[in-house]
């Protein structure tokens, strides 16, 4: 090698893409490979090397239900645009008959109800969340296998030429769009492969997991090839297989979900308080919320049933109030959760911090860590943030996270 040559490293991402990938990993658990692939596509877009005259990416997400396919797309919208509503989501279960395609592109002139049927995909809808620095849109076709052949044929032109002609002959440009399609194809076969453990993945040695993951990916890919025509699969840039969640990943999801519940409590108007969940209570929630067929969604339902509903009753009956600290523990004799008031009025109202700082407090409190939040210096709505009572938990500062990338 010449002394004037420099070794380059193409694996390094730009700081903006690194932040994007880091923020996705905080929101989506157990699908690091899918996150890395999405980050690479975003790097190509930021570098300006996307293929002209085609969508920025055509991605097919495969895997069992509850593994995070839709959640990853929504998380990308949260990171880049501030909310999941930035994703133009199309539920393909609504297009199981060919005539229902009019709900997507609008009815042609002369058809009954032409003016009353507004298309879902329009140029205005795609550009609704554009910013000066980021002219990008996400379109999600959820559960694509449920759509009629008419929608698949319509997608052929979109995926290849990035254009769509509406019923009134208006043309929609999708060249600045990432198109995502999700499907549960192969989910049943993948479920049969996954046995043992907590019901989410087999307890196999670490050196055996790559072989199992490879078998899962092959099963999902073969199911997609059986369902979709070759010309459809040939327009897909990348098929990404989402793997069933393992027990340790489910524990991470539990902490995230409890943190989000704490944030909901802090944002209520009637009473803002902190709660902590003991280790025994978390194990109970994991037992109740683990189901191989339904993935992480079953855990969310268990949290709603065993945590959110009781907290709502405590709020409605004024058993808890502003500034209280609640401990949630497992009662072995009743095989359920008990709610104890550890401290009453242990928090005093101060100015509101940033919403993401509240989320950090929620995540920390959910696993029993003791903390207080920094006091803002500007006037804002009052919320309980800082402990002052000697019976309250001691104070520890929490560093601010990177703006725009925190766990929601």
Tab-separated table of C-alpha atoms in Angstrom:
chain	number	residue	atom	x	y	z
A	1	UNK	CA	0.000	0.000	0.000
A	2	UNK	CA	1.308	3.446	-0.948
A	3	UNK	CA	2.195	5.842	1.830
A	4	UNK	CA	-0.209	8.347	0.263
A	5	UNK	CA	-3.212	5.998	0.490
A	6	UNK	CA	-5.654	6.035	3.412
A	7	UNK	CA	-7.661	3.063	4.572
A	8	UNK	CA	-11.388	3.904	4.576
A	9	UNK	CA	-14.060	2.323	6.772
A	10	UNK	CA	-17.457	2.092	5.001
A	11	UNK	CA	-19.087	0.571	8.104
A	12	UNK	CA	-19.057	3.865	10.002
A	13	UNK	CA	-22.372	5.750	10.012
A	14	UNK	CA	-22.846	9.483	10.245
A	15	UNK	CA	-23.705	10.922	13.697
A	16	UNK	CA	-27.293	11.573	12.595
A	17	UNK	CA	-27.784	7.966	11.475
A	18	UNK	CA	-26.137	6.679	14.662
A	19	UNK	CA	-28.618	8.723	16.707
A	20	UNK	CA	-31.457	7.346	14.585
A	21	UNK	CA	-30.350	3.753	15.167
A	22	UNK	CA	-29.777	4.360	18.880
A	23	UNK	CA	-33.251	5.831	19.309
A	24	UNK	CA	-34.887	2.903	17.499
A	25	UNK	CA	-33.124	0.420	19.795
A	26	UNK	CA	-34.602	2.236	22.790
A	27	UNK	CA	-38.094	1.773	21.373
A	28	UNK	CA	-37.955	-1.656	19.708
A	29	UNK	CA	-36.525	-4.646	21.592
A	30	UNK	CA	-35.048	-7.820	20.157
A	31	UNK	CA	-34.910	-6.818	16.474
A	32	UNK	CA	-31.446	-5.290	16.157
A	33	UNK	CA	-30.875	-6.796	12.714
A	34	UNK	CA	-34.011	-5.141	11.316
A	35	UNK	CA	-32.990	-1.834	12.930
A	36	UNK	CA	-29.518	-1.995	11.389
A	37	UNK	CA	-30.981	-2.574	7.933
A	38	UNK	CA	-33.342	0.366	8.294
A	39	UNK	CA	-30.434	2.545	9.476
A	40	UNK	CA	-28.430	1.600	6.378
A	41	UNK	CA	-31.288	2.632	4.115
A	42	UNK	CA	-31.594	5.921	5.983
A	43	UNK	CA	-27.832	6.444	5.492
A	44	UNK	CA	-28.241	5.984	1.732
A	45	UNK	CA	-31.053	8.556	1.751
A	46	UNK	CA	-29.009	11.090	3.751
A	47	UNK	CA	-26.054	10.603	1.424
A	48	UNK	CA	-28.268	11.335	-1.601
A	49	UNK	CA	-27.475	8.028	-3.323
A	50	UNK	CA	-31.024	6.683	-3.600
A	51	UNK	CA	-32.049	5.367	-7.023
A	52	UNK	CA	-33.941	8.002	-9.001
A	53	UNK	CA	-37.462	7.170	-10.181
A	54	UNK	CA	-38.086	4.527	-7.506
A	55	UNK	CA	-39.204	4.624	-3.890
A	56	UNK	CA	-36.355	5.095	-1.440
A	57	UNK	CA	-36.905	1.521	-0.251
A	58	UNK	CA	-39.418	-1.306	-0.638
A	59	UNK	CA	-39.278	-3.431	2.513
A	60	UNK	CA	-41.250	-6.560	3.365
A	61	UNK	CA	-41.360	-7.343	7.091
A	62	UNK	CA	-42.127	-10.982	7.906
A	63	UNK	CA	-42.543	-12.702	11.246
A	64	UNK	CA	-45.034	-13.826	13.890
A	65	UNK	CA	-47.562	-11.433	15.355
A	66	UNK	CA	-46.394	-9.260	18.229
A	67	UNK	CA	-42.719	-9.333	17.223
A	68	UNK	CA	-42.474	-5.598	16.428
A	69	UNK	CA	-42.984	-5.246	12.669
A	70	UNK	CA	-45.504	-2.407	12.774
A	71	UNK	CA	-43.917	-0.974	15.903
A	72	UNK	CA	-40.565	-0.461	14.136
A	73	UNK	CA	-42.173	1.674	11.420
A	74	UNK	CA	-44.094	3.708	14.006
A	75	UNK	CA	-40.914	4.134	16.051
A	76	UNK	CA	-39.100	5.494	12.987
A	77	UNK	CA	-41.900	8.047	12.595
A	78	UNK	CA	-41.579	8.994	16.261
A	79	UNK	CA	-37.824	9.509	16.007
A	80	UNK	CA	-37.811	11.529	12.793
A	81	UNK	CA	-41.135	13.385	12.963
A	82	UNK	CA	-42.231	13.294	16.583
A	83	UNK	CA	-45.110	10.814	16.460
A	84	UNK	CA	-46.429	7.567	14.942
A	85	UNK	CA	-49.178	9.507	13.135
A	86	UNK	CA	-46.528	10.613	10.641
A	87	UNK	CA	-46.754	7.127	9.095
A	88	UNK	CA	-49.406	6.792	6.377
A	89	UNK	CA	-50.845	3.454	7.462
A	90	UNK	CA	-53.050	1.354	5.199
A	91	UNK	CA	-54.795	-1.622	6.793
A	92	UNK	CA	-54.927	-4.186	4.008
A	93	UNK	CA	-57.714	-6.092	5.765
A	94	UNK	CA	-59.999	-3.308	4.474
A	95	UNK	CA	-59.115	-4.160	0.854
A	96	UNK	CA	-60.031	-7.846	0.621
A	97	UNK	CA	-62.334	-7.218	-2.383
A	98	UNK	CA	-61.281	-5.677	-5.668
A	99	UNK	CA	-63.922	-2.927	-5.676
A	100	UNK	CA	-62.592	-1.598	-2.360
A	101	UNK	CA	-59.513	-0.298	-4.152
A	102	UNK	CA	-61.559	2.871	-4.740
A	103	UNK	CA	-61.080	3.694	-1.041
A	104	UNK	CA	-57.342	3.875	-1.703
A	105	UNK	CA	-57.138	5.852	-4.939
A	106	UNK	CA	-60.641	7.363	-5.180
A	107	UNK	CA	-63.436	6.611	-7.643
A	108	UNK	CA	-63.061	7.660	-11.295
A	109	UNK	CA	-65.243	10.531	-12.592
A	110	UNK	CA	-68.732	9.377	-13.562
A	111	UNK	CA	-68.951	6.701	-10.892
A	112	UNK	CA	-71.603	6.981	-8.204
A	113	UNK	CA	-70.107	8.625	-5.117
A	114	UNK	CA	-67.084	9.959	-7.006
A	115	UNK	CA	-66.803	13.169	-4.988
A	116	UNK	CA	-67.563	11.464	-1.672
A	117	UNK	CA	-64.740	8.902	-1.976
A	118	UNK	CA	-61.496	10.634	-1.087
A	119	UNK	CA	-58.261	8.733	-1.788
A	120	UNK	CA	-56.016	7.717	1.119
A	121	UNK	CA	-52.726	8.176	-0.738
A	122	UNK	CA	-52.372	11.743	-2.004
A	123	UNK	CA	-49.422	14.049	-2.519
A	124	UNK	CA	-50.677	16.221	0.334
A	125	UNK	CA	-50.816	13.232	2.704
A	126	UNK	CA	-47.271	12.200	1.801
A	127	UNK	CA	-45.885	15.703	2.331
A	128	UNK	CA	-47.869	16.482	5.477
A	129	UNK	CA	-44.883	15.891	7.766
A	130	UNK	CA	-42.109	17.262	5.567
A	131	UNK	CA	-39.605	19.566	7.247
A	132	UNK	CA	-37.048	21.898	5.718
A	133	UNK	CA	-34.246	19.422	6.382
A	134	UNK	CA	-36.143	16.145	5.948
A	135	UNK	CA	-38.383	15.568	2.953
A	136	UNK	CA	-39.246	11.963	3.603
A	137	UNK	CA	-42.452	9.989	4.092
A	138	UNK	CA	-43.338	6.519	5.354
A	139	UNK	CA	-46.157	4.409	3.869
A	140	UNK	CA	-47.110	1.207	5.665
A	141	UNK	CA	-49.216	-1.543	4.085
A	142	UNK	CA	-50.121	-3.568	7.164
A	143	UNK	CA	-50.841	-7.309	6.790
A	144	UNK	CA	-50.356	-7.231	3.040
A	145	UNK	CA	-51.300	-10.911	2.642
A	146	UNK	CA	-54.945	-10.021	3.405
A	147	UNK	CA	-55.278	-7.649	0.444
A	148	UNK	CA	-57.008	-8.552	-2.807
A	149	UNK	CA	-55.145	-9.192	-6.040
A	150	UNK	CA	-56.224	-5.729	-7.229
A	151	UNK	CA	-54.121	-4.070	-4.520
A	152	UNK	CA	-51.106	-6.243	-5.308
A	153	UNK	CA	-51.348	-5.292	-8.987
A	154	UNK	CA	-51.575	-1.635	-7.999
A	155	UNK	CA	-48.484	-2.043	-5.855
A	156	UNK	CA	-46.458	-3.366	-8.779
A	157	UNK	CA	-46.426	0.075	-10.388
A	158	UNK	CA	-45.811	1.872	-7.097
A	159	UNK	CA	-42.869	-0.337	-6.116
A	160	UNK	CA	-41.285	-0.130	-9.563
A	161	UNK	CA	-41.928	3.424	-10.808
A	162	UNK	CA	-42.803	5.294	-7.570
A	163	UNK	CA	-45.928	6.741	-9.166
A	164	UNK	CA	-49.632	6.287	-8.504
A	165	UNK	CA	-52.514	7.541	-10.646
A	166	UNK	CA	-55.607	8.424	-8.631
A	167	UNK	CA	-59.190	8.012	-9.779
A	168	UNK	CA	-59.368	11.635	-10.997
A	169	UNK	CA	-56.106	11.175	-12.981
A	170	UNK	CA	-53.931	13.078	-10.518
A	171	UNK	CA	-50.452	11.591	-10.226
A	172	UNK	CA	-48.754	10.973	-6.902
A	173	UNK	CA	-44.965	10.945	-6.663
A	174	UNK	CA	-43.575	8.415	-4.161
A	175	UNK	CA	-39.880	8.847	-4.969
A	176	UNK	CA	-39.271	10.348	-1.491
A	177	UNK	CA	-41.106	7.521	0.251
A	178	UNK	CA	-40.072	4.411	2.127
A	179	UNK	CA	-42.685	1.731	1.558
A	180	UNK	CA	-43.110	-0.910	4.246
A	181	UNK	CA	-45.228	-4.038	3.967
A	182	UNK	CA	-45.849	-6.325	6.914
A	183	UNK	CA	-47.077	-9.903	6.873
A	184	UNK	CA	-47.593	-12.732	9.347
A	185	UNK	CA	-46.875	-15.331	6.672
A	186	UNK	CA	-44.941	-18.221	8.122
A	187	UNK	CA	-45.907	-17.237	11.662
A	188	UNK	CA	-47.556	-20.592	12.332
A	189	UNK	CA	-44.545	-22.573	11.142
A	190	UNK	CA	-42.197	-20.325	13.132
A	191	UNK	CA	-44.309	-20.835	16.236
A	192	UNK	CA	-43.930	-24.600	15.868
A	193	UNK	CA	-40.156	-24.155	15.839
A	194	UNK	CA	-40.155	-22.185	19.088
A	195	UNK	CA	-40.648	-24.301	22.189
A	196	UNK	CA	-39.465	-24.240	25.763
A	197	UNK	CA	-38.181	-21.291	27.819
A	198	UNK	CA	-40.886	-18.798	28.687
A	199	UNK	CA	-42.835	-19.719	25.597
A	200	UNK	CA	-41.127	-17.193	23.345
A	201	UNK	CA	-37.958	-19.014	22.288
A	202	UNK	CA	-36.246	-22.247	23.158
A	203	UNK	CA	-33.649	-22.299	25.882
A	204	UNK	CA	-30.828	-23.330	23.584
A	205	UNK	CA	-27.087	-22.732	23.916
A	206	UNK	CA	-25.818	-19.472	22.478
A	207	UNK	CA	-23.872	-21.314	19.758
A	208	UNK	CA	-27.101	-22.971	18.548
A	209	UNK	CA	-29.116	-19.767	18.206
A	210	UNK	CA	-27.655	-18.741	14.819
A	211	UNK	CA	-28.837	-22.036	13.311
A	212	UNK	CA	-32.302	-21.552	14.778
A	213	UNK	CA	-32.452	-17.950	13.533
A	214	UNK	CA	-31.421	-19.096	10.067
A	215	UNK	CA	-34.184	-21.691	10.051
A	216	UNK	CA	-36.731	-19.078	11.118
A	217	UNK	CA	-35.679	-16.744	8.295
A	218	UNK	CA	-35.815	-19.523	5.728
A	219	UNK	CA	-39.280	-20.583	6.887
A	220	UNK	CA	-40.651	-17.029	6.587
A	221	UNK	CA	-39.051	-16.418	3.188
A	222	UNK	CA	-40.427	-19.669	1.763
A	223	UNK	CA	-43.933	-18.807	3.008
A	224	UNK	CA	-43.736	-15.415	1.264
A	225	UNK	CA	-42.601	-16.984	-2.012
A	226	UNK	CA	-45.544	-19.385	-1.913
A	227	UNK	CA	-48.010	-16.519	-1.397
A	228	UNK	CA	-46.712	-13.716	-3.628
A	229	UNK	CA	-46.073	-13.773	-7.362
A	230	UNK	CA	-42.439	-13.642	-8.573
A	231	UNK	CA	-42.930	-10.202	-10.157
A	232	UNK	CA	-44.090	-8.877	-6.783
A	233	UNK	CA	-41.174	-10.383	-4.837
A	234	UNK	CA	-38.755	-9.119	-7.496
A	235	UNK	CA	-39.682	-5.529	-6.650
A	236	UNK	CA	-38.883	-5.938	-2.953
A	237	UNK	CA	-35.527	-4.434	-2.045
A	238	UNK	CA	-35.205	-6.306	1.224
A	239	UNK	CA	-37.122	-9.022	3.038
A	240	UNK	CA	-36.598	-8.575	6.777
A	241	UNK	CA	-37.575	-11.418	9.112
A	242	UNK	CA	-38.529	-10.532	12.689
A	243	UNK	CA	-37.643	-13.211	15.199
A	244	UNK	CA	-39.824	-14.350	18.115
A	245	UNK	CA	-38.964	-12.607	21.363
A	246	UNK	CA	-36.876	-14.342	23.989
A	247	UNK	CA	-37.456	-14.125	27.720
A	248	UNK	CA	-34.727	-11.526	28.371
A	249	UNK	CA	-36.119	-9.354	25.582
A	250	UNK	CA	-39.589	-9.649	27.047
A	251	UNK	CA	-38.219	-8.328	30.343
A	252	UNK	CA	-36.903	-5.248	28.520
A	253	UNK	CA	-40.290	-4.696	26.917
A	254	UNK	CA	-41.905	-4.928	30.345
A	255	UNK	CA	-39.686	-2.121	31.647
A	256	UNK	CA	-40.472	0.047	28.615
A	257	UNK	CA	-44.207	-0.520	28.951
A	258	UNK	CA	-44.184	0.225	32.701
A	259	UNK	CA	-42.270	3.416	31.968
A	260	UNK	CA	-44.919	4.440	29.454
A	261	UNK	CA	-47.653	3.757	32.024
A	262	UNK	CA	-45.804	5.977	34.501
A	263	UNK	CA	-45.675	8.736	31.920
A	264	UNK	CA	-49.426	8.413	31.372
A	265	UNK	CA	-49.909	8.800	35.122
A	266	UNK	CA	-47.704	11.888	35.221
A	267	UNK	CA	-49.730	13.435	32.407
A	268	UNK	CA	-53.133	12.919	34.052
A	269	UNK	CA	-55.039	15.934	35.286
A	270	UNK	CA	-56.549	14.396	38.451
A	271	UNK	CA	-53.485	12.996	40.155
A	272	UNK	CA	-49.810	12.746	39.396
A	273	UNK	CA	-47.867	10.247	41.428
A	274	UNK	CA	-45.002	7.809	41.130
A	275	UNK	CA	-45.253	4.049	41.409
A	276	UNK	CA	-42.647	1.338	41.611
A	277	UNK	CA	-43.048	-2.337	40.746
A	278	UNK	CA	-41.158	-4.896	42.812
A	279	UNK	CA	-39.207	-7.760	41.299
A	280	UNK	CA	-41.860	-10.271	42.401
A	281	UNK	CA	-44.588	-8.197	40.771
A	282	UNK	CA	-42.626	-7.986	37.541
A	283	UNK	CA	-42.216	-11.772	37.506
A	284	UNK	CA	-45.977	-12.104	37.946
A	285	UNK	CA	-46.615	-9.750	35.007
A	286	UNK	CA	-44.196	-11.749	32.866
A	287	UNK	CA	-45.986	-14.992	33.705
A	288	UNK	CA	-49.374	-13.469	32.944
A	289	UNK	CA	-48.201	-11.716	29.788
A	290	UNK	CA	-46.216	-14.467	28.101
A	291	UNK	CA	-47.935	-16.148	25.177
A	292	UNK	CA	-46.165	-17.689	22.215
A	293	UNK	CA	-48.974	-16.991	19.737
A	294	UNK	CA	-49.565	-13.310	20.500
A	295	UNK	CA	-46.076	-11.961	21.211
A	296	UNK	CA	-45.544	-8.681	23.030
A	297	UNK	CA	-49.167	-7.613	22.598
A	298	UNK	CA	-50.217	-10.147	25.222
A	299	UNK	CA	-47.811	-8.545	27.718
A	300	UNK	CA	-49.351	-5.134	27.069
A	301	UNK	CA	-52.790	-6.543	27.790
A	302	UNK	CA	-51.527	-8.054	31.044
A	303	UNK	CA	-50.127	-4.675	32.134
A	304	UNK	CA	-53.397	-2.953	31.316
A	305	UNK	CA	-55.399	-5.552	33.232
A	306	UNK	CA	-53.201	-5.854	36.338
A	307	UNK	CA	-51.660	-2.368	36.611
A	308	UNK	CA	-53.539	0.286	34.639
A	309	UNK	CA	-57.095	-0.745	35.580
A	310	UNK	CA	-56.337	-0.876	39.351
A	311	UNK	CA	-54.496	2.457	39.193
A	312	UNK	CA	-57.492	3.987	37.418
A	313	UNK	CA	-59.765	2.755	40.213
A	314	UNK	CA	-57.440	4.189	42.873
A	315	UNK	CA	-57.470	7.540	41.099
A	316	UNK	CA	-61.238	7.569	40.584
A	317	UNK	CA	-61.869	6.800	44.272
A	318	UNK	CA	-59.253	9.353	45.405
A	319	UNK	CA	-57.222	6.752	47.289
A	320	UNK	CA	-54.113	8.243	45.705
A	321	UNK	CA	-53.471	11.892	45.080
A	322	UNK	CA	-50.903	14.423	43.979
A	323	UNK	CA	-47.381	13.491	45.005
A	324	UNK	CA	-47.981	10.010	46.437
A	325	UNK	CA	-45.532	7.139	46.006
A	326	UNK	CA	-47.184	3.750	45.379
A	327	UNK	CA	-45.530	0.346	45.689
A	328	UNK	CA	-46.918	-2.500	43.563
A	329	UNK	CA	-46.050	-5.934	44.942
A	330	UNK	CA	-47.101	-9.541	44.376
A	331	UNK	CA	-49.435	-11.221	46.841
A	332	UNK	CA	-48.655	-14.928	46.789
A	333	UNK	CA	-51.748	-16.003	48.720
A	334	UNK	CA	-54.101	-14.240	46.307
A	335	UNK	CA	-51.831	-14.744	43.249
A	336	UNK	CA	-52.306	-11.116	42.324
A	337	UNK	CA	-50.855	-7.660	42.849
A	338	UNK	CA	-51.225	-5.469	45.935
A	339	UNK	CA	-50.982	-1.674	45.968
A	340	UNK	CA	-49.395	0.032	48.979
A	341	UNK	CA	-48.904	3.736	49.642
A	342	UNK	CA	-45.260	4.178	50.623
A	343	UNK	CA	-45.295	7.952	51.013
A	344	UNK	CA	-48.116	10.484	50.975
A	345	UNK	CA	-47.533	13.865	49.393
A	346	UNK	CA	-43.834	13.133	49.068
A	347	UNK	CA	-43.556	15.286	45.980
A	348	UNK	CA	-44.077	18.994	45.602
A	349	UNK	CA	-45.228	20.774	42.423
A	350	UNK	CA	-42.500	22.459	40.410
A	351	UNK	CA	-42.224	23.600	36.813
A	352	UNK	CA	-42.642	20.905	34.204
A	353	UNK	CA	-39.568	19.245	32.665
A	354	UNK	CA	-39.314	18.045	29.106
A	355	UNK	CA	-41.613	15.085	28.326
A	356	UNK	CA	-38.647	12.808	27.649
A	357	UNK	CA	-37.258	13.523	31.117
A	358	UNK	CA	-40.585	12.365	32.531
A	359	UNK	CA	-40.136	9.140	30.615
A	360	UNK	CA	-36.730	8.583	32.178
A	361	UNK	CA	-38.335	9.050	35.580
A	362	UNK	CA	-41.052	6.584	34.687
A	363	UNK	CA	-38.584	3.943	33.531
A	364	UNK	CA	-36.414	4.377	36.608
A	365	UNK	CA	-39.333	4.291	39.023
A	366	UNK	CA	-40.824	1.194	37.414
A	367	UNK	CA	-37.822	-0.914	38.363
A	368	UNK	CA	-37.527	0.445	41.893
A	369	UNK	CA	-34.724	2.967	41.392
A	370	UNK	CA	-34.945	6.084	43.535
A	371	UNK	CA	-34.727	9.422	41.880
A	372	UNK	CA	-35.799	13.017	41.605
A	373	UNK	CA	-36.063	15.140	38.489
A	374	UNK	CA	-34.280	18.425	37.796
A	375	UNK	CA	-36.339	21.548	38.320
A	376	UNK	CA	-37.037	23.624	35.234
A	377	UNK	CA	-36.382	27.343	35.363
A	378	UNK	CA	-39.204	28.530	33.137
A	379	UNK	CA	-42.834	28.849	34.127
A	380	UNK	CA	-45.006	25.932	33.052
A	381	UNK	CA	-47.812	23.692	34.222
A	382	UNK	CA	-47.155	22.306	37.683
A	383	UNK	CA	-46.479	18.604	38.104
A	384	UNK	CA	-45.082	16.658	41.075
A	385	UNK	CA	-41.393	16.110	40.535
A	386	UNK	CA	-39.153	16.528	43.586
A	387	UNK	CA	-39.203	14.830	46.956
A	388	UNK	CA	-38.901	16.895	50.132
A	389	UNK	CA	-40.279	14.663	52.895
A	390	UNK	CA	-37.810	12.728	55.039
A	391	UNK	CA	-39.940	9.652	54.475
A	392	UNK	CA	-39.642	9.980	50.725
A	393	UNK	CA	-37.031	8.369	48.560
A	394	UNK	CA	-33.604	10.101	48.460
A	395	UNK	CA	-32.759	12.372	45.578
A	396	UNK	CA	-30.430	11.488	42.742
A	397	UNK	CA	-29.928	13.566	39.622
A	398	UNK	CA	-30.806	12.211	36.196
A	399	UNK	CA	-28.743	13.305	33.190
A	400	UNK	CA	-30.631	14.694	30.243
A	401	UNK	CA	-30.844	12.422	27.194
A	402	UNK	CA	-30.073	13.443	23.664
A	403	UNK	CA	-32.840	15.645	22.316
A	404	UNK	CA	-35.253	13.930	19.999
A	405	UNK	CA	-33.950	10.417	20.661
A	406	UNK	CA	-35.363	9.467	24.050
A	407	UNK	CA	-37.652	6.563	24.770
A	408	UNK	CA	-41.206	7.689	24.443
